[in-house]
Coordinates of C-alpha atoms and ligand atoms in Angstrom, one line a residue:
Chain D
M1 CA 122.3 110.6 105.7
R2 CA 122.8 107.7 103.3
V3 CA 122.3 104.1 104.2
T4 CA 125.8 102.7 103.8
E5 CA 125.6 99.4 105.7
H6 CA 122.7 97.1 105.6
P7 CA 122.2 93.4 106.5
I8 CA 120.1 92.8 103.3
F9 CA 121.3 95.3 100.7
E10 CA 124.9 94.6 100.0
D11 CA 125.3 96.6 96.8
L12 CA 125.1 100.1 98.1
D13 CA 128.0 101.5 96.2
T14 CA 127.2 105.0 95.1
T15 CA 130.1 105.9 92.9
E16 CA 128.5 107.9 90.1
Y17 CA 127.5 111.4 91.1
V18 CA 126.0 114.4 89.4
N19 CA 126.3 118.0 90.6
I20 CA 123.2 120.0 91.5
T21 CA 122.7 123.3 93.2
V22 CA 120.4 123.6 96.2
D23 CA 119.5 127.2 97.2
G24 CA 122.8 128.3 95.7
K25 CA 124.9 125.7 97.3
P26 CA 126.6 122.9 95.4
V27 CA 125.4 119.4 96.3
K28 CA 126.6 116.0 95.0
A29 CA 123.8 113.7 94.2
V30 CA 123.8 110.1 93.2
K31 CA 123.2 109.7 89.5
G32 CA 119.5 108.8 88.8
E33 CA 118.3 109.3 92.4
M34 CA 115.3 111.4 93.2
I35 CA 115.9 115.1 94.2
L36 CA 114.4 114.5 97.6
A37 CA 116.8 111.6 98.3
A38 CA 119.8 113.8 97.5
L39 CA 118.4 116.5 99.9
L40 CA 117.8 114.0 102.8
A41 CA 121.3 112.7 102.3
E42 CA 122.4 116.2 103.1
G43 CA 120.1 116.5 106.0
I44 CA 117.9 119.1 104.2
I45 CA 114.2 118.4 105.2
I46 CA 112.3 121.6 104.4
N47 CA 111.1 121.7 100.8
R48 CA 108.7 124.5 100.8
Y49 CA 106.7 127.1 102.8
T50 CA 102.9 127.3 102.6
T51 CA 101.1 130.2 101.0
K52 CA 99.1 131.7 103.8
R53 CA 100.8 130.8 107.0
H54 CA 104.4 130.3 105.7
E55 CA 104.7 127.0 107.5
P56 CA 107.5 124.6 106.5
R57 CA 106.6 121.4 104.7
G58 CA 108.7 118.3 103.9
L59 CA 108.5 114.7 102.8
F60 CA 105.2 113.1 103.7
C61 CA 104.2 110.3 101.2
A62 CA 107.4 109.8 99.1
I63 CA 105.3 108.6 96.1
G64 CA 104.0 111.8 94.5
Q65 CA 100.6 111.9 96.1
C66 CA 100.7 114.7 98.7
T67 CA 102.6 117.6 97.1
D68 CA 104.4 118.5 100.4
C69 CA 107.8 118.1 98.8
M70 CA 107.3 120.6 95.9
M71 CA 110.2 122.8 95.0
V72 CA 111.4 125.2 92.3
V73 CA 113.5 123.1 89.9
N74 CA 115.3 124.7 87.0
G75 CA 113.1 127.8 87.5
M76 CA 109.9 125.7 87.4
P77 CA 107.7 125.7 90.6
N78 CA 105.6 122.9 92.0
V79 CA 107.9 120.0 91.0
R80 CA 107.4 117.0 93.3
T81 CA 110.9 116.2 94.3
C82 CA 110.2 112.7 95.6
I83 CA 109.5 111.4 92.1
T84 CA 111.7 113.7 90.0
P85 CA 115.2 112.4 89.3
V86 CA 118.3 114.6 89.5
E87 CA 120.1 115.7 86.4
E88 CA 123.6 117.2 86.0
G89 CA 123.5 121.0 86.6
M90 CA 120.0 121.1 88.0
T91 CA 119.1 124.0 90.2
V92 CA 116.8 123.3 93.1
E93 CA 115.3 126.0 95.3
T94 CA 113.0 126.0 98.4
Q95 CA 109.6 127.1 97.2
N96 CA 107.6 129.9 98.8
G97 CA 103.8 129.7 98.5
L98 CA 102.8 128.8 95.0
G99 CA 106.1 129.8 93.5
E100 CA 106.7 131.8 90.3
W101 CA 107.7 130.6 86.9
R102 CA 111.1 131.8 85.8
T103 CA 112.7 131.1 82.5
E104 CA 116.4 131.0 82.1
G105 CA 118.3 133.8 80.2
Chain A
M1 CA 92.9 106.0 69.2
K2 CA 95.1 103.0 70.0
E3 CA 93.1 100.0 71.1
Y4 CA 94.1 97.0 73.2
E5 CA 92.2 94.0 74.3
M6 CA 93.1 94.8 77.9
I7 CA 94.6 97.7 79.8
V8 CA 96.0 97.2 83.4
I9 CA 96.2 100.3 85.5
G10 CA 98.9 100.0 88.2
G11 CA 101.9 97.6 88.0
G12 CA 102.2 96.3 91.5
A13 CA 101.8 92.6 92.5
A14 CA 98.2 92.6 91.4
G15 CA 98.6 94.4 88.0
L16 CA 101.7 92.5 87.0
S17 CA 100.0 89.2 87.8
A18 CA 96.9 90.1 85.8
A19 CA 99.0 91.2 82.8
I20 CA 101.2 88.0 83.0
E21 CA 98.3 85.7 83.2
A22 CA 96.5 87.3 80.2
K23 CA 99.6 87.6 78.1
R24 CA 100.4 84.0 78.7
H25 CA 97.2 83.1 76.9
G26 CA 97.8 85.5 74.1
V27 CA 95.8 88.6 75.1
N28 CA 97.0 91.9 73.7
V29 CA 97.6 93.8 77.0
L30 CA 99.1 97.1 78.0
L31 CA 100.3 97.7 81.6
I32 CA 100.4 101.3 82.8
D33 CA 102.2 102.6 85.9
S34 CA 102.8 106.1 87.2
N35 CA 106.3 105.3 88.5
D36 CA 109.5 105.1 86.5
K37 CA 109.6 101.4 87.4
A38 CA 106.8 98.8 87.9
G39 CA 106.6 96.7 91.1
G40 CA 104.4 98.9 93.4
Q41 CA 104.8 98.3 97.1
L42 CA 107.0 95.2 96.6
V43 CA 110.1 97.2 95.5
K44 CA 110.7 98.3 99.1
Q45 CA 109.8 95.2 101.1
T46 CA 112.8 93.5 102.5
H47 CA 111.2 90.9 104.8
K48 CA 110.4 87.3 103.9
F49 CA 106.8 86.5 103.2
F50 CA 104.8 84.1 105.3
G51 CA 102.7 81.2 104.2
A52 CA 103.3 78.2 102.1
K53 CA 105.8 77.7 99.3
M54 CA 103.2 78.0 96.6
H55 CA 102.6 81.5 97.9
R56 CA 106.3 82.3 97.6
A57 CA 106.8 82.2 101.3
G58 CA 110.4 82.7 102.5
T59 CA 111.2 85.0 99.6
R60 CA 111.8 88.6 100.2
G61 CA 109.3 91.0 98.8
F62 CA 111.7 92.8 96.5
N63 CA 112.8 89.5 95.1
I64 CA 109.2 88.5 94.4
C65 CA 109.0 91.8 92.5
K66 CA 112.1 90.9 90.4
E67 CA 110.5 87.5 89.6
L68 CA 107.3 89.1 88.5
L69 CA 109.1 91.7 86.4
K70 CA 111.2 89.1 84.7
E71 CA 108.1 86.9 83.9
S72 CA 106.3 89.9 82.4
E73 CA 109.4 90.9 80.4
D74 CA 110.0 87.3 79.1
L75 CA 106.4 87.1 78.0
G76 CA 106.7 90.5 76.3
V77 CA 104.0 92.4 78.2
E78 CA 103.9 96.0 76.8
V79 CA 104.5 98.5 79.6
L80 CA 103.9 102.2 79.7
L81 CA 105.8 103.8 82.6
N82 CA 105.6 107.4 84.0
G83 CA 102.0 107.2 83.0
L84 CA 99.4 108.5 85.5
V85 CA 95.9 107.4 84.6
M86 CA 93.6 110.3 85.2
G87 CA 90.3 108.9 84.3
I88 CA 88.2 106.2 82.7
Y89 CA 85.6 107.4 80.3
D90 CA 82.6 105.6 78.7
G91 CA 83.7 102.4 80.4
D92 CA 86.4 101.7 77.8
T93 CA 88.7 104.8 77.3
V94 CA 91.6 105.5 79.5
A95 CA 93.2 109.0 79.8
V96 CA 96.9 108.9 80.7
D97 CA 99.2 111.8 81.6
V98 CA 102.6 110.7 80.4
K99 CA 105.6 112.4 81.9
V100 CA 108.2 112.8 79.1
S101 CA 110.6 115.1 80.9
L102 CA 110.6 117.7 83.7
T103 CA 108.8 120.2 81.5
E104 CA 107.0 118.0 79.0
H105 CA 103.9 116.0 79.6
K106 CA 101.7 114.4 77.0
L107 CA 98.1 113.3 77.1
M108 CA 97.3 109.9 75.7
M109 CA 93.8 108.4 75.1
L110 CA 93.7 104.6 74.9
K111 CA 90.9 102.2 74.4
A112 CA 90.2 98.7 75.8
K113 CA 87.0 96.7 76.3
N114 CA 88.7 95.1 79.4
I115 CA 90.3 97.3 82.1
V116 CA 91.9 96.1 85.3
I117 CA 92.1 98.7 88.2
S118 CA 95.0 97.6 90.4
T119 CA 96.1 101.0 91.8
G120 CA 96.9 99.8 95.3
A121 CA 96.2 101.9 98.4
S122 CA 97.2 105.1 100.1
E123 CA 98.2 105.7 103.7
N124 CA 95.9 107.1 106.3
A125 CA 97.0 110.3 108.2
V126 CA 96.6 111.0 111.9
R127 CA 96.2 114.6 112.9
F128 CA 97.8 116.0 116.1
E129 CA 99.4 119.3 117.1
G130 CA 102.5 119.7 114.9
W131 CA 101.6 116.9 112.4
T132 CA 102.5 119.1 109.4
L133 CA 106.1 119.7 110.5
P134 CA 108.9 118.4 108.3
G135 CA 109.9 115.1 109.9
V136 CA 106.3 113.8 110.3
M137 CA 105.6 111.3 107.5
G138 CA 103.8 108.2 106.5
A139 CA 105.4 104.9 107.6
G140 CA 105.3 103.8 104.0
A141 CA 107.1 107.0 103.0
A142 CA 109.9 106.3 105.5
Q143 CA 110.1 102.7 104.2
T144 CA 110.4 104.0 100.6
M145 CA 113.2 106.4 101.4
V146 CA 115.2 103.9 103.4
N147 CA 114.7 100.6 101.6
Y148 CA 114.3 101.9 98.0
R149 CA 116.1 105.2 97.9
H150 CA 118.7 104.3 100.6
V151 CA 118.6 107.5 102.5
L152 CA 117.5 108.2 106.1
P153 CA 114.9 110.8 107.0
G154 CA 116.5 111.1 110.5
K155 CA 118.3 109.3 113.3
K156 CA 115.7 108.8 116.0
M157 CA 112.2 107.7 115.2
L158 CA 108.8 107.5 117.0
M159 CA 106.2 105.2 115.3
I160 CA 102.5 105.8 115.6
G161 CA 100.6 102.6 115.2
S162 CA 101.4 98.9 116.0
G163 CA 99.8 97.3 113.0
N164 CA 101.9 95.2 110.7
V165 CA 103.1 98.2 108.7
G166 CA 104.1 100.1 111.9
L167 CA 106.0 97.0 113.2
I168 CA 107.6 96.0 110.0
V169 CA 108.7 99.5 109.1
S170 CA 110.2 100.0 112.6
Y171 CA 112.2 96.9 112.3
Q172 CA 113.4 97.7 108.8
L173 CA 114.4 101.3 109.9
M174 CA 116.3 99.7 112.8
Q175 CA 118.2 97.4 110.4
A176 CA 119.2 100.5 108.4
G177 CA 120.7 102.2 111.5
V178 CA 117.8 104.3 112.9
E179 CA 117.3 104.4 116.6
I180 CA 113.7 103.4 117.4
K181 CA 112.5 105.5 120.3
G182 CA 109.2 103.7 120.8
I183 CA 105.9 102.7 119.2
V184 CA 102.6 104.1 120.4
E185 CA 99.3 102.3 120.0
A186 CA 96.1 103.9 121.2
L187 CA 94.3 100.5 121.6
P188 CA 95.0 98.4 124.7
K189 CA 96.9 95.8 122.6
I190 CA 99.3 95.4 119.8
T191 CA 97.3 95.2 116.5
G192 CA 99.9 93.6 114.3
W193 CA 101.2 90.1 114.4
Q194 CA 103.1 88.9 117.5
V195 CA 106.0 87.6 115.5
H196 CA 106.7 91.1 114.1
A197 CA 106.3 92.7 117.6
S198 CA 108.6 90.2 119.3
K199 CA 111.5 91.0 116.9
L200 CA 111.3 94.6 118.2
T201 CA 110.7 94.0 121.9
R202 CA 113.6 91.5 121.9
E203 CA 115.8 94.5 120.9
G204 CA 114.5 96.4 123.9
I205 CA 112.1 98.6 121.9
H206 CA 109.1 99.7 123.9
I207 CA 105.6 99.4 122.5
Y208 CA 103.4 101.9 124.5
T209 CA 99.9 100.3 124.3
G210 CA 97.1 102.6 125.4
Y211 CA 99.1 105.6 124.4
T212 CA 98.8 108.2 121.6
I213 CA 100.8 111.1 120.4
K214 CA 99.8 114.5 121.9
K215 CA 102.2 116.8 120.1
A216 CA 105.2 117.0 117.8
H217 CA 107.7 119.6 119.0
G218 CA 109.7 122.0 116.8
T219 CA 109.3 125.1 114.7
D220 CA 111.2 124.1 111.5
R221 CA 111.4 120.4 111.9
V222 CA 110.5 117.7 114.5
T223 CA 112.7 118.0 117.6
G224 CA 110.7 115.7 119.9
A225 CA 107.3 114.5 120.8
T226 CA 104.9 114.2 123.7
I227 CA 102.9 111.0 124.1
A228 CA 100.1 110.4 126.6
K229 CA 97.8 107.7 127.8
V230 CA 94.3 107.4 126.3
N231 CA 91.1 107.1 128.2
P232 CA 88.3 104.8 126.9
D233 CA 86.5 107.9 125.5
W234 CA 89.7 108.9 123.6
S235 CA 90.5 111.9 125.9
L236 CA 94.0 112.0 127.3
V237 CA 94.9 111.0 130.9
S238 CA 96.3 114.2 132.4
G239 CA 99.7 113.8 134.0
S240 CA 100.5 110.7 131.9
E241 CA 102.6 112.5 129.4
I242 CA 106.0 111.2 128.4
E243 CA 108.6 113.2 126.4
V244 CA 110.2 111.3 123.5
D245 CA 113.5 112.4 122.1
C246 CA 113.1 111.9 118.4
D247 CA 113.8 113.8 115.2
F248 CA 111.2 112.1 113.0
I249 CA 107.8 110.6 113.5
C250 CA 106.2 107.9 111.3
I251 CA 102.4 107.4 111.0
G252 CA 101.5 103.8 110.6
A253 CA 97.7 104.2 110.8
G254 CA 96.7 101.9 108.1
L255 CA 95.9 102.2 104.4
K256 CA 92.8 102.6 102.3
P257 CA 92.1 101.3 98.8
L258 CA 92.6 103.9 96.0
T259 CA 89.1 103.8 94.6
G260 CA 89.0 107.1 92.6
L261 CA 89.2 105.5 89.2
A262 CA 86.6 102.9 90.1
H263 CA 84.3 105.5 91.5
M264 CA 84.7 107.6 88.4
A265 CA 83.9 104.7 86.2
G266 CA 80.7 104.1 88.0
C267 CA 81.6 100.9 89.8
E268 CA 79.5 100.4 93.0
L269 CA 81.6 100.6 96.2
I270 CA 80.9 99.0 99.5
Y271 CA 82.2 99.9 102.9
D272 CA 84.0 97.5 105.2
K273 CA 86.5 98.3 107.9
A274 CA 88.3 95.0 107.3
L275 CA 88.9 96.1 103.7
G276 CA 90.4 99.4 104.8
G277 CA 87.2 101.4 103.9
W278 CA 85.4 101.8 100.6
A279 CA 86.2 99.2 97.9
P280 CA 84.5 98.1 94.7
A281 CA 82.1 95.1 94.8
H282 CA 83.1 92.4 92.4
N283 CA 82.2 88.9 91.2
Y284 CA 84.0 85.6 90.9
N285 CA 85.9 87.0 87.9
M286 CA 87.0 90.1 89.8
E287 CA 84.7 92.1 87.5
T288 CA 83.0 95.1 89.1
T289 CA 79.4 96.2 88.6
K290 CA 80.6 97.9 85.4
K291 CA 80.9 95.4 82.6
G292 CA 84.5 95.0 81.5
I293 CA 86.0 96.8 84.5
Y294 CA 87.9 94.5 86.8
V295 CA 89.7 95.1 90.1
A296 CA 92.6 93.3 91.9
G297 CA 94.9 93.7 94.9
D298 CA 94.8 96.4 97.6
A299 CA 92.5 98.6 95.3
T300 CA 89.7 96.2 96.1
G301 CA 90.5 95.8 99.9
L302 CA 93.7 95.8 101.8
E303 CA 95.4 92.5 102.0
E304 CA 98.8 91.1 101.0
A305 CA 101.0 90.8 98.0
S306 CA 100.2 87.0 97.9
T307 CA 96.4 87.7 97.7
A308 CA 97.0 90.5 95.2
I309 CA 98.9 88.0 92.9
E310 CA 96.0 85.5 93.0
E311 CA 93.3 88.2 92.4
G312 CA 95.4 89.5 89.5
T313 CA 95.6 86.0 88.1
I314 CA 91.9 85.5 88.3
A315 CA 91.2 88.8 86.5
G316 CA 93.8 87.9 83.8
A317 CA 92.2 84.5 83.2
A318 CA 88.7 85.9 83.1
I319 CA 89.7 88.5 80.5
A320 CA 91.5 85.8 78.5
E321 CA 88.2 84.0 78.5
A322 CA 86.2 87.1 77.6
T323 CA 88.4 87.8 74.7
G324 CA 88.2 84.3 73.4
H325 CA 91.8 83.2 74.1
L326 CA 90.7 80.6 76.7
S327 CA 87.8 78.3 76.6
A328 CA 85.3 78.5 79.5
A329 CA 86.7 75.2 80.9
E330 CA 90.3 76.2 80.6
A331 CA 89.6 79.5 82.2
E332 CA 87.7 77.9 85.0
E333 CA 90.6 75.7 85.8
R334 CA 92.9 78.7 86.2
K335 CA 90.4 80.7 88.2
A336 CA 89.4 77.8 90.5
G337 CA 93.1 77.2 91.3
A338 CA 93.6 80.8 92.2
W339 CA 90.4 80.9 94.4
R340 CA 91.6 77.8 96.2
R341 CA 95.0 79.4 97.0
L342 CA 93.1 82.5 98.1
A343 CA 91.0 80.5 100.5
D344 CA 94.2 79.1 101.9
L345 CA 95.7 82.5 102.3
R346 CA 92.6 83.8 104.1
D347 CA 92.4 80.7 106.3
G348 CA 93.0 80.8 110.1
F349 CA 93.2 83.4 112.8
H350 CA 94.6 86.3 110.8
G351 CA 92.3 85.8 107.8
E352 CA 88.9 85.3 109.4
E353 CA 87.8 89.0 109.3
R354 CA 89.1 89.5 105.9
L355 CA 87.5 86.4 104.5
A356 CA 84.1 87.5 105.9
A357 CA 84.6 91.0 104.3
K358 CA 85.6 89.4 101.0
N359 CA 82.6 87.1 101.0
K360 CA 80.4 90.1 101.7
Q361 CA 81.9 91.9 98.8
L362 CA 81.0 89.0 96.4
A363 CA 77.5 88.8 97.9
E364 CA 77.0 92.5 97.5
Y365 CA 77.8 92.3 93.8
D366 CA 75.1 89.6 93.4
R367 CA 72.6 91.8 95.3
L368 CA 73.5 95.0 93.3
M369 CA 73.3 93.1 90.0
G370 CA 70.2 91.2 90.9
V371 CA 71.9 87.8 90.6
R372 CA 69.9 84.9 92.0
E373 CA 71.5 81.9 93.7
Ligands
FAD1 C1 105.2 97.7 105.2 C2 104.4 96.7 104.4 C3 104.6 95.3 104.7 C4 103.9 94.3 104.0 N1 104.2 93.0 104.2 C5 103.6 92.0 103.5 C6 103.8 90.6 103.7 O1 104.6 90.2 104.6 N2 103.2 89.7 103.0 C7 102.3 90.1 102.0 O2 101.8 89.2 101.3 N3 102.0 91.4 101.8 C8 102.6 92.4 102.5 N4 102.3 93.7 102.3 C9 101.2 94.1 101.4 C10 101.6 94.0 100.0 O3 102.8 94.7 99.7 C11 100.5 94.7 99.2 O4 99.2 94.2 99.7 C12 100.6 94.4 97.7 O5 101.9 94.7 97.3 C13 99.6 95.3 97.0 O6 99.8 95.1 95.6 P1 98.9 95.9 94.6 O7 99.4 95.5 93.3 O8 97.5 95.8 94.9 O9 99.3 97.4 94.9 P2 100.6 98.3 94.8 O10 101.8 97.4 95.0 O11 100.4 99.4 95.7 O12 100.7 98.8 93.3 C14 99.9 99.8 92.8 C15 100.6 100.4 91.6 O13 99.7 101.2 90.9 C16 100.3 102.5 90.6 N5 99.2 103.4 90.4 C17 98.3 103.9 91.3 N6 97.5 104.8 90.8 C18 97.8 104.9 89.5 C19 97.3 105.6 88.4 N7 96.2 106.5 88.6 N8 97.9 105.5 87.2 C20 98.9 104.7 87.0 N9 99.5 104.0 88.0 C21 98.9 104.0 89.2 C22 101.2 102.7 91.7 O14 102.2 103.6 91.4 C23 101.7 101.3 92.1 O15 102.9 101.0 91.4 C24 103.0 94.7 103.0 C25 102.8 96.1 102.8 C26 103.5 97.1 103.4 C27 103.2 98.5 103.2
FES2 S1 106.4 113.6 99.5 FE1 104.3 113.5 98.9 S2 104.4 114.2 96.8 FE2 106.5 114.1 97.4

């Protein structure tokens, strides 16, 4: 969910979007926002599953300190989505365990 | 290796103020921050600050941030963003991991005889059954997502902790449209300021004093929580459980100074609960027990943006003096002014404990360095 009305922030116009793919599904993200913000706007809150016990993890610190929000971005695992901005055409995938490197093509 | 007269690590209220003060007197300074924008905690603070006009009271945190950023820009402070400082070596060399793009990082080694550590603080966690579930997060994390990124982590929130952060963040989430399902506080009374608590209770939000969280429910995400009464020995009162219908839980259990870099550089740390835990001892100039390494703001004890600004100013003036840009008398005037404002900020009911801790920190520096009165 996005914050659309707010007593202090008036300028919440989000007119410029980019297209990203999350686990194969197309998602519209606000230009320049963090990947994690685009996911929360869609109600997606699981970012990865742990290595040993396969437990879900999601947003915990929002400032790049805890690594709970790591996902596979453009084939690269362990990207902290709370501090990584979206880019047009980006692919984002839920990460399992430590993830695997994948290079395109 | 590129050399500066002064490097500031962390561009929050403290770091920006240190850089501004030094640059104003002509010091060649570089400010480094790990984020894509400087401002630290202030970027997400929507409430108006307390205190007197000279402490920018009545101005919203994010607007104070804009003022500081503008001042630093107007003065031409050199800023390195997306730069995470990983270490301080030999007391004068700073290693920075600079994020260039998603796949490219570069390592930079920079030198300065004067380094200010103003890295702020990190949030404390609380562990309970289900605390790793998606939907359990730091109160500051929720504040960042809502006030800075403008997205909501959920619709119905339970807050753990009634300190100022817990209270202020609850109120701000409510303003953004979140339903606040309650605030639990293990101690018998609200620990934050009454004015923040009243804003919530007036809206009918219940603050459960003497309660803690027992469990977060859910398998893939938070679907609810159980809270229960706490005995004086911290065990739970059986039969006192209350079910809370929430889809996310915020932990507002305080913050602790980020002391990693200071510790690595060999600065002596002291422990005080009122400071948030371990923090570097420092002198009147904000210089630590390591010559040329200074501290300011939350990194040297949890306080406020207003105190962070003054501490940064002191460090900036002291470094301008150390580098010969200010005479001892000129520097003393700047420092004494900032210390007077600090004394005002630490005056009164809310400041007593902090003032005592801060004085201990200064005394501890003298003891460690063998300074005689
Ligand atoms: C909810 C809330 C409400 C508050 N309300 C008030 C109030 O009403 N009045 C008031 O005066 N204060 C208030 N404060 C406190 C105030 O915001 C802080 O005390 C102050 O902003 C701290 O400033 P700082 O510069 O020390 O740290 P920060 O603002 O935390 O800045 C530290 C900066 O350092 C960067 N950094 C950290 N480590 C590194 C590294 N290794 N390399 C590079 N960069 C790094 C961080 O990214 C960050 O930008 C509040 C705080 C919170 C959380
Ligand atoms: S949420 Fe902690 S690193 Fe992203």
